[in-house]
Coordinates of C-alpha atoms and ligand atoms in Angstrom, one line a residue:
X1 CA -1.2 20.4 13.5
X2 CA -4.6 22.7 12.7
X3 CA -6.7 23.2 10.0
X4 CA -9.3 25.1 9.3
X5 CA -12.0 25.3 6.9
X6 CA -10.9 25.9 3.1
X7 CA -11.6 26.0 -0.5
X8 CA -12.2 25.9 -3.0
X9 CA -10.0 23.5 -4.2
X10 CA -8.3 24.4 -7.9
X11 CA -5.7 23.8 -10.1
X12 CA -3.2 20.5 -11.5
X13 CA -1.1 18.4 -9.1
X14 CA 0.9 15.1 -9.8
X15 CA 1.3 12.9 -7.1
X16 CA 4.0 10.7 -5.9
X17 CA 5.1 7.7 -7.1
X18 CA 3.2 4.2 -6.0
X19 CA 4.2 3.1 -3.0
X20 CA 3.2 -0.7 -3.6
X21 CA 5.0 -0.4 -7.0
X22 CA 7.9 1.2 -5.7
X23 CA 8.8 -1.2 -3.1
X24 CA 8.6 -4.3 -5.6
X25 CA 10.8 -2.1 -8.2
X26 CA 13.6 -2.3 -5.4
X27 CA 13.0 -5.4 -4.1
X28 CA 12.8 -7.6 -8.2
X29 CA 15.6 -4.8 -9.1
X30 CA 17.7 -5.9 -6.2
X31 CA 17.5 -9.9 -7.5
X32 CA 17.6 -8.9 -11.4
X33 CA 21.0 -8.8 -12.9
X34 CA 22.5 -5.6 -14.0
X35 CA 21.0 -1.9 -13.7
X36 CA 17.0 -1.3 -13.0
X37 CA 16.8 2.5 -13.1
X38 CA 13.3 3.5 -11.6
X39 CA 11.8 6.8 -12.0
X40 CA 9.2 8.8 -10.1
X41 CA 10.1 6.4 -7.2
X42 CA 8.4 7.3 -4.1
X43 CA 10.3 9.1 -1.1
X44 CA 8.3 7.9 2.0
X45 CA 9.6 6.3 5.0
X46 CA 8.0 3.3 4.0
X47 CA 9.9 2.7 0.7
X48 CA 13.1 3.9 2.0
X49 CA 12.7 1.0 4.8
X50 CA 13.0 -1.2 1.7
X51 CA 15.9 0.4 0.4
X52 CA 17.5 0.4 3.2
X53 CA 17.0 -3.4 3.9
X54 CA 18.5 -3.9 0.5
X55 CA 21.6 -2.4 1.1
X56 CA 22.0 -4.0 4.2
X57 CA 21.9 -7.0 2.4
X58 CA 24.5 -5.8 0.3
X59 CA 22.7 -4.1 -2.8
X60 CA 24.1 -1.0 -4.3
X61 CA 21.4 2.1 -4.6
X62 CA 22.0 5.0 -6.0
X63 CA 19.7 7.9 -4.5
X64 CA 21.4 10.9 -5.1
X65 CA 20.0 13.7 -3.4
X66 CA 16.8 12.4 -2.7
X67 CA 15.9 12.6 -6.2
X68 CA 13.1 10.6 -7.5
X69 CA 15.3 8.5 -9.8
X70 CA 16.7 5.5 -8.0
X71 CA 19.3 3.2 -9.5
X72 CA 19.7 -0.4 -8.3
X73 CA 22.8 -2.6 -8.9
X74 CA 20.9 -6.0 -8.9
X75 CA 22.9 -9.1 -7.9
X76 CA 20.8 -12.0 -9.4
X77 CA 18.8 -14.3 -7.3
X78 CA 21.6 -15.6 -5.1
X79 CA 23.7 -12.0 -4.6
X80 CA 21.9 -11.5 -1.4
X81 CA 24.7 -11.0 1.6
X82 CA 24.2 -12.4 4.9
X83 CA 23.3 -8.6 6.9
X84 CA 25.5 -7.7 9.9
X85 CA 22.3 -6.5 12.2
X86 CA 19.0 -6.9 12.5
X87 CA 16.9 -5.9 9.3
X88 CA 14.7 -3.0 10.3
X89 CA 11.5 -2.6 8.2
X90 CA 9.9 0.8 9.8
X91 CA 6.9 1.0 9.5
X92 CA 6.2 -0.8 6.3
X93 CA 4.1 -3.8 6.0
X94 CA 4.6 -4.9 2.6
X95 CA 8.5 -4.8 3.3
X96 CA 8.3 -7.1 6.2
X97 CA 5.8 -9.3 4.2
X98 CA 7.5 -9.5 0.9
X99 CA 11.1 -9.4 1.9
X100 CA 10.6 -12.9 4.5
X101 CA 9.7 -14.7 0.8
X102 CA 12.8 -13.7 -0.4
X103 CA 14.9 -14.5 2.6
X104 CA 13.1 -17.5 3.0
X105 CA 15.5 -18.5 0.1
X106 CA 18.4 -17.3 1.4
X107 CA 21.2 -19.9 2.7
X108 CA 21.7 -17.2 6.0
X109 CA 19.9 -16.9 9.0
X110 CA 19.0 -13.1 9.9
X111 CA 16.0 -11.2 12.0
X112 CA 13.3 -9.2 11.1
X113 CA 12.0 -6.4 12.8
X114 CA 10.0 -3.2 12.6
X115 CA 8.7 -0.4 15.1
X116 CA 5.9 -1.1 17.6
X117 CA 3.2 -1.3 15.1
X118 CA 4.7 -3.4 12.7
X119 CA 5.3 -5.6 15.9
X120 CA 1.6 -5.9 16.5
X121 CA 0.2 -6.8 13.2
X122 CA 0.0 -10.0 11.9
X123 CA 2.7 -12.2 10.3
X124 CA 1.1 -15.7 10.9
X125 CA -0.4 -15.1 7.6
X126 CA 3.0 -15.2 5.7
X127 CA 4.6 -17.8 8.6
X128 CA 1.9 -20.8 7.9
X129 CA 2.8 -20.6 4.1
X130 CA 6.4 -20.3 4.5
X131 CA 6.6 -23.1 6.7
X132 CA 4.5 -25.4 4.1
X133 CA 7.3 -24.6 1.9
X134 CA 9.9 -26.1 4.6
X135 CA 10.9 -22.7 4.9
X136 CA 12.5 -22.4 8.5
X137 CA 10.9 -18.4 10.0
X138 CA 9.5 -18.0 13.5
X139 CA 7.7 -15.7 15.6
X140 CA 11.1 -14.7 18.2
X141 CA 7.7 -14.4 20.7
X142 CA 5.5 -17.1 19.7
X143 CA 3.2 -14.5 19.2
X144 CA 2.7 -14.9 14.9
X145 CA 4.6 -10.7 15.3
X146 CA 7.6 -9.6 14.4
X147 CA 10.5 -10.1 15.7
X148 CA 10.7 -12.7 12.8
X149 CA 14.1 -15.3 12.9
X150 CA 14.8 -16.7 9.5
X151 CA 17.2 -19.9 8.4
X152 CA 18.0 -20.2 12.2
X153 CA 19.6 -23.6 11.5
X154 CA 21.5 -22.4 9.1
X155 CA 21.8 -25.9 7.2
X156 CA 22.8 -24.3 4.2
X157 CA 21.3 -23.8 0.5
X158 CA 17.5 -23.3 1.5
X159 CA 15.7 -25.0 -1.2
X160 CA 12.1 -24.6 -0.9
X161 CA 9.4 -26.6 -1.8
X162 CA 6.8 -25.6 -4.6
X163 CA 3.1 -26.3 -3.2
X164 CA -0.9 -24.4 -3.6
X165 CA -2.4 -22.6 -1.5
X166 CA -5.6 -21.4 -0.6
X167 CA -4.9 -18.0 0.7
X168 CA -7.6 -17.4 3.5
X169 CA -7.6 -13.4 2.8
X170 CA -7.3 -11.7 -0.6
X171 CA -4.0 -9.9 0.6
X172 CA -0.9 -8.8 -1.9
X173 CA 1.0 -8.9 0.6
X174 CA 0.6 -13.0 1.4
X175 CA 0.4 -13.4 -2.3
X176 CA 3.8 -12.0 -3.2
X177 CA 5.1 -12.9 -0.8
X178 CA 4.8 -16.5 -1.5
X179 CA 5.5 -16.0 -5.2
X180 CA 9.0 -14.3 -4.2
X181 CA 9.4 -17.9 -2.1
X182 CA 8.3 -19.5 -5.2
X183 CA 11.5 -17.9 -7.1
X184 CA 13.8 -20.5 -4.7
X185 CA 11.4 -23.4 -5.0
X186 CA 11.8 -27.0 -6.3
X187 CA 9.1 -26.2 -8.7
X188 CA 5.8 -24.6 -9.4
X189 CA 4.1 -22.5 -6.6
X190 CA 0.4 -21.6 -6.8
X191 CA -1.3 -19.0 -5.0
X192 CA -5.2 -18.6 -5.0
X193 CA -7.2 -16.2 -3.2
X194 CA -10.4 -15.7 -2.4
X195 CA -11.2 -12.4 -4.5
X196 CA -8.6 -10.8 -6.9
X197 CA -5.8 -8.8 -4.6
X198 CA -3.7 -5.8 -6.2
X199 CA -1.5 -7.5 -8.8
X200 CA 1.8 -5.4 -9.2
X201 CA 4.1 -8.3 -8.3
X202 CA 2.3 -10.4 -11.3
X203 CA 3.3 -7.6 -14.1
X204 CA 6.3 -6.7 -12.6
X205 CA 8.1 -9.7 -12.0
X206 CA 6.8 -11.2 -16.0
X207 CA 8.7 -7.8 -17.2
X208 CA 11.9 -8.5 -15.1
X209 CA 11.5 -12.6 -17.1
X210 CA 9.9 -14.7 -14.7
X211 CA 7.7 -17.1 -15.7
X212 CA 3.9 -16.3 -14.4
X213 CA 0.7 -17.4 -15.0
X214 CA -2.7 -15.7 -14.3
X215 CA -5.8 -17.0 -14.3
X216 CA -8.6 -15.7 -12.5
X217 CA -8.1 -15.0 -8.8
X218 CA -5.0 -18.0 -9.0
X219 CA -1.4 -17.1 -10.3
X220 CA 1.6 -19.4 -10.5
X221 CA 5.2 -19.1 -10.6
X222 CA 8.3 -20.7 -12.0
X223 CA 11.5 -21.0 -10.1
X224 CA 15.1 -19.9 -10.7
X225 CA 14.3 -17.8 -13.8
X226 CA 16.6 -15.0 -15.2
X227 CA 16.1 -12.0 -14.7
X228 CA 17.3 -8.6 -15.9
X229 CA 17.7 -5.1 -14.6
X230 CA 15.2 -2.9 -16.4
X231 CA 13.6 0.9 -16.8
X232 CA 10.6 1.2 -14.0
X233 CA 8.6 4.8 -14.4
X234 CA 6.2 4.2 -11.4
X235 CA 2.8 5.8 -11.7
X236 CA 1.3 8.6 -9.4
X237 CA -0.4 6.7 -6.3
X238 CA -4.4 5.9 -6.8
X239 CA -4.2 5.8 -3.0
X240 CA -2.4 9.4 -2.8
X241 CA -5.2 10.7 -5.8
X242 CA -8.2 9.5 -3.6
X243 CA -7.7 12.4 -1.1
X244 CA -7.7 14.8 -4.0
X245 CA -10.6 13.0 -5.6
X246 CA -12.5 13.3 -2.7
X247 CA -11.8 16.9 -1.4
X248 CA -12.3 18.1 -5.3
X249 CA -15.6 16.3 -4.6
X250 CA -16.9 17.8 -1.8
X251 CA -15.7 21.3 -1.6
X252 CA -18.0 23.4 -3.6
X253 CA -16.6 25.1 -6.9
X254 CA -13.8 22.6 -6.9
X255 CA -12.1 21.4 -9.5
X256 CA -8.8 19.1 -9.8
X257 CA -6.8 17.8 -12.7
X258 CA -4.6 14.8 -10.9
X259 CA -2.1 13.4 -13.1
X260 CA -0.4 10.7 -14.6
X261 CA -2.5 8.4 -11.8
X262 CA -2.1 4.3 -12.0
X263 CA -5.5 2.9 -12.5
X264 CA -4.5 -0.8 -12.3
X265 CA -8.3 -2.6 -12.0
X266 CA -6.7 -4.2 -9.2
X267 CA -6.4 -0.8 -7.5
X268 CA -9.3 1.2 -8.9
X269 CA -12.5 0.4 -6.7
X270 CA -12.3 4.0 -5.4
X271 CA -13.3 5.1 -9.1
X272 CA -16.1 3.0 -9.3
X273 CA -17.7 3.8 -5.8
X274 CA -17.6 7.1 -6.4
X275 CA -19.3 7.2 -10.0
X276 CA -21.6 5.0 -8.1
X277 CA -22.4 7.7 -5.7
X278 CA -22.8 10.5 -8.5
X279 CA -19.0 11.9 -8.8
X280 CA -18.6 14.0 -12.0
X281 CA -15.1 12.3 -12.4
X282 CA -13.6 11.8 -15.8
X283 CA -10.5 10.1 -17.0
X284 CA -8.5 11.6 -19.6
X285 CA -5.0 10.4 -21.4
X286 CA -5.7 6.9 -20.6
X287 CA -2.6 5.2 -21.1
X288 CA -0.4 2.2 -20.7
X289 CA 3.0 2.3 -18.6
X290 CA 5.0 -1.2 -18.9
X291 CA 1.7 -3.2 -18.3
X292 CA 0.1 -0.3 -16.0
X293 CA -2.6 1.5 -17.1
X294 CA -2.3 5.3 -16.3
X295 CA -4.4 8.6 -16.9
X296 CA -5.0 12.1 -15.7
X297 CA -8.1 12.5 -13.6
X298 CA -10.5 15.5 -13.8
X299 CA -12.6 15.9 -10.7
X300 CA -15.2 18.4 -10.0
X301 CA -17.4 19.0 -7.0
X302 CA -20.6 16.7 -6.8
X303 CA -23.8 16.0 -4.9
X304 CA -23.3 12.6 -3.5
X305 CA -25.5 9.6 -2.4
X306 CA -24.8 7.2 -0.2
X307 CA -24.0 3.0 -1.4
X308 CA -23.0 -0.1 -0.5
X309 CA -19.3 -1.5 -1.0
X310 CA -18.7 -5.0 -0.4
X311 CA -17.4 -8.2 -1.6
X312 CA -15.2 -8.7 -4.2
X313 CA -14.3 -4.7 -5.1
X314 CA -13.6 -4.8 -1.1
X315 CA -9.4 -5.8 -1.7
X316 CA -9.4 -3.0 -4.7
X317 CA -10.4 0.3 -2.4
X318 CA -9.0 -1.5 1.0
X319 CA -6.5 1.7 1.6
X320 CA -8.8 3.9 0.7
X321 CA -11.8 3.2 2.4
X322 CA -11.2 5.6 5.1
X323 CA -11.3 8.8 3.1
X324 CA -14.3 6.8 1.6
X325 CA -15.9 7.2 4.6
X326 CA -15.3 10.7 5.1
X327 CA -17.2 11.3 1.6
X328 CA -20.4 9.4 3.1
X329 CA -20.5 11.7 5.5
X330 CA -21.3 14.4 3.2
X331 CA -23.0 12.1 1.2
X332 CA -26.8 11.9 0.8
X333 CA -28.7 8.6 3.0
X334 CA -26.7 5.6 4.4
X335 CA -23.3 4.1 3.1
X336 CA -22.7 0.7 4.1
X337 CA -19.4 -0.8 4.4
X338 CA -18.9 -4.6 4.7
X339 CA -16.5 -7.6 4.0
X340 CA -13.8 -4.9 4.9
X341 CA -12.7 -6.3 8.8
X342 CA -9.0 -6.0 7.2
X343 CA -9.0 -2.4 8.5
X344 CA -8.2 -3.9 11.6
X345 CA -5.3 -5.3 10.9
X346 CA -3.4 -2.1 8.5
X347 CA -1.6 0.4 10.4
X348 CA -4.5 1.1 13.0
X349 CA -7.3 -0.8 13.5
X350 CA -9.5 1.5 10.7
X351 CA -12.5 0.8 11.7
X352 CA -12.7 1.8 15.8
X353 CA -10.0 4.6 14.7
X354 CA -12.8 5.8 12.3
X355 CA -15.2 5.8 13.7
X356 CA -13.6 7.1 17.0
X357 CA -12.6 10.5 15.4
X358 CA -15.9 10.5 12.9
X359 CA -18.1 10.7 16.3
X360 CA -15.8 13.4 17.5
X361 CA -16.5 15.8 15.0
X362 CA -20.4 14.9 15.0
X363 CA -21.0 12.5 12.4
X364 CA -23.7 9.3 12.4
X365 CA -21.2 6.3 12.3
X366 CA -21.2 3.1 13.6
X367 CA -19.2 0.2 13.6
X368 CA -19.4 -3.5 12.6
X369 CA -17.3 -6.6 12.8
X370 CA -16.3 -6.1 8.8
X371 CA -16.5 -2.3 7.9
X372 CA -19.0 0.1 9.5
X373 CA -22.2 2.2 8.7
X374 CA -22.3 5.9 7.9
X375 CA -25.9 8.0 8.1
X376 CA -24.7 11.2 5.9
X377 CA -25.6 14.7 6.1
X378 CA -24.7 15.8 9.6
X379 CA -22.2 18.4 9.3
X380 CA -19.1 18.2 11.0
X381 CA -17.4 20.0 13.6
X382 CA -13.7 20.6 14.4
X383 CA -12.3 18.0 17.0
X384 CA -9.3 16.5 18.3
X385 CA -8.2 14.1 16.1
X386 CA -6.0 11.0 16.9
X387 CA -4.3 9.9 13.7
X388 CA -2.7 7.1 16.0
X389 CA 0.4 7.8 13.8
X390 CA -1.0 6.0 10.9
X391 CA -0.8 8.3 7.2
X392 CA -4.5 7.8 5.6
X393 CA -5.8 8.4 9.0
X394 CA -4.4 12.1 8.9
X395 CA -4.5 12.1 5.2
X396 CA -8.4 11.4 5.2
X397 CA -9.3 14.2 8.4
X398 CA -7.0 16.1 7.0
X399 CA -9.5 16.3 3.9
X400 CA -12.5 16.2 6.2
X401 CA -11.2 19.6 8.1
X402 CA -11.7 21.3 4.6
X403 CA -15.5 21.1 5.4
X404 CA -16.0 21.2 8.9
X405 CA -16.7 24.4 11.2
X406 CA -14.0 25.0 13.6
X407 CA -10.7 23.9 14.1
X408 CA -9.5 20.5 13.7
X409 CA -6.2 19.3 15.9
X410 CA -4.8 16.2 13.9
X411 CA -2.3 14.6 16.4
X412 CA 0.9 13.3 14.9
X413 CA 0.4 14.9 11.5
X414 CA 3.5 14.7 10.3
X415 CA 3.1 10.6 9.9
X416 CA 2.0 11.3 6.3
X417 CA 6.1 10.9 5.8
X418 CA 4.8 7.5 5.4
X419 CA 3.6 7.7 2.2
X420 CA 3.1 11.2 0.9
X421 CA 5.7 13.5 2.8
X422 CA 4.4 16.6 0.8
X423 CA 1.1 16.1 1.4
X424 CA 0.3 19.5 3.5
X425 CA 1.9 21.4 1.0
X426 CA 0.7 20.0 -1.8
X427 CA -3.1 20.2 -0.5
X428 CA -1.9 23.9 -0.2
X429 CA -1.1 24.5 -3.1
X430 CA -4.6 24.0 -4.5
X431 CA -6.5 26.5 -2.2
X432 CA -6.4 30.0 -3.7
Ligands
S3P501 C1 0.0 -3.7 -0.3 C2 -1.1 -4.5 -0.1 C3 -2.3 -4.2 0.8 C4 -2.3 -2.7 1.2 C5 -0.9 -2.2 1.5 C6 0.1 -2.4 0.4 C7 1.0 -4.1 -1.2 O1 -2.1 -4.9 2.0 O2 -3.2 -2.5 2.2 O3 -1.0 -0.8 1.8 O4 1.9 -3.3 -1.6 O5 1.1 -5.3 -1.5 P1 -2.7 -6.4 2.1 O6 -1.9 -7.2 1.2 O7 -2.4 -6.8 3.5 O8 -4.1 -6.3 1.9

């Protein structure tokens, strides 16, 4: 697909639906009892992996039309069916993480599987845990990938065992998905991590009854509680809003109004490191939605400087740090990016991919083992671009073709489907 250079950027636009918080509202509406209607669900591929994995495990879902209300007839925590094929996760990471918890307590073995990415990212980080539960899950190739084979022994009920652990990486993913194992466990399981990871699961499950406590960067989790099929209105997507943010940022005489945007503090980072950079952003209709915080933000073009992110705001930006990076290009002096080498392991490795298609199109980057180094203030040029099928890689040039002389070639475009399938036209829609 080509773009050229455009703007400026005006007008209103809502967003989709969360993709994080839309998988869990399928996934904890499947295992509630009775109805959970969700609204403003998100359409991607990703999320529709996860319904689809639910209804091959015998969960009725009501999507009619592809309308963006989605109604799950929840089973209770043992009203999973053994599936008759291979569960197929797409592309999605947070299904194949979160759903192996759950089947983990499942008294059926079943495998696991996703396309060729998903094959080559890492699921030794969910597999160590598991098995310290007594949970029976292997690699099919030894390799800590998916294919992933679950209760292969089949020895009936799977009761797990409740234990702590130290999580090595501050990942959602590995921390839900031992609290969903924690739901079939013989009592308490603990989670810690090592800086405070997006916490959806946390105020989600407590809604649907279960029994969690939070302190600090540690949560616990009763097993076997009740739970109940309720209303979910999911929030527009922080990490959908941050291309928005950033193009109403850098192309001149911009200004956006993005609404009805989740700003969970667990999600938020890319607010803060752009005030930090000078970003005339302000948040209006701040508002709570079932324990999310939402509000409408304003954006208007900006002179930036460049900063440092690292540390502990690191797991709250982590998706968006590659359109971050395109906003340090424009951005006055050096941006530093460090404690982030979990880019390598997301849908592409983000950092080489990055940095890759950054030095295509003329701009001062480098990388590093844990993020990478951006000199702003060389403009940038049109180029091929290799999106290497992963969304916030096109999302982000997609943004950064608004500013740059020339034409820019984004290959495999269309894998925005992931998690913002009207991204194009929505971008569109905002250029007079
Ligand atoms: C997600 C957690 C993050 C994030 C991913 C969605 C989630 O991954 O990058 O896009 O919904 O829990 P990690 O948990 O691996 O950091």
């Amino acid at each position: 697909m080509e773009f050229q250079k455009k703007g400026p950027l005006k007008g209103k636009i809502t967003v989709p639906g969360d993709k994080s918080i839309s998988h869990r509202a399928v996934m904890f509406g499947s295992l509630a009892k009775g109805i959970t209607e969700v609204t403003n669900f998100l359409h991607g591929a990703d999320c529709l992996s996860t319904i689809r994995c639910f209804r091959q495990l015998g969960i009725e879902i009501d999507n009619h039309d592809g309308s963006d209300t989605v109604m799950i007839h929840g089973k209770g925590l043992h009203g999973l069916k053994k599936p008759s094929n291979v569960l197929d996760v797409g592309n999605s990471g947070t299904t194949i993480r979160l759903i192996s918890g759950i089947l983990c307590g499942q008294d059926f073995p079943l495998i696991l599987n996703g396309d060729e990415s998903i094959q080559k990212r890492p699921m030794g980080r969910v597999i160590s845990p598991l098995k310290l539960m007594g949970a029976d899950i292997i690699s099919q190739r030894d390799n800590n990938c998916a294919p992933l084979i679950l209760n292969s022994s089949n020895t009936g009920k799977q009761v797990l065992k409740g234990i702590h652990y130290e999580s090595p990486v501050a990942s959602a993913q590995v921390k839900s998905c031992i609290l969903l194992a924690g739901l079939y466990a013989d009592g308490e399981t603990t989670v810690s991590e090592p800086s405070l990871s997006r916490n959806h699961t946390e105020l989600m499950l407590s809604e649907f009854g279960a029994q969690i406590k939070l302190e600090g960067c540690t949560t616990s989790i009763l097993p076997e509680p009740n739970l109940n099929g309720r209303r979910i209105a999911v929030p527009g997507d922080i990490s959908s809003a941050a291309y928005f943010i950033a193009a109403g940022l850098l192309v001149p005489n911009s200004e956006i109004l993005i609404k009805n945007v989740g700003i969970n503090p667990t999600r938020d980072g890319i607010l803060h490191v752009c005030q930090q950079m000078g970003a005339d952003i302000t948040l209006e209709n701040v508002n709570d939605n079932g324990g999310e915080p939402v509000a409408d933000i304003l954006v208007r073009s900006s002179e930036l400087s460049g900063t440092t992110i690292s540390g502990t705001i690191i797991p709250t930006l982590i998706d968006e740090i590659p359109i971050i990076a395109i906003l340090a290009c424009y951005a006055k002096g050096q941006t530093i990016i460090k404690d982030a080498a979990e880019l390598k392991v997301k849908e592409s490795n983000r950092i080489d991919v990055m940095v890759e298609n950054l030095t295509k199109m003329g701009a001062d980057v480098s990388a590093t083992d844990d993020g990478m180094i951006i000199q702003g203030g060389n403009a940038l040029r049109g180029a091929s671009i290799e999106s290497k099928s992963d969304h916030r890689i096109a999302m982000s040039f997609a943004i950064a073709s608004l500013l740059a002389e020339g034409t820019t070639t984004i290959q495999d475009a269309e894998c925005v489907n992931i998690s913002y399938p009207s991204f194009y036209s929505d971008l569109n829609s905002l250029i007079g």
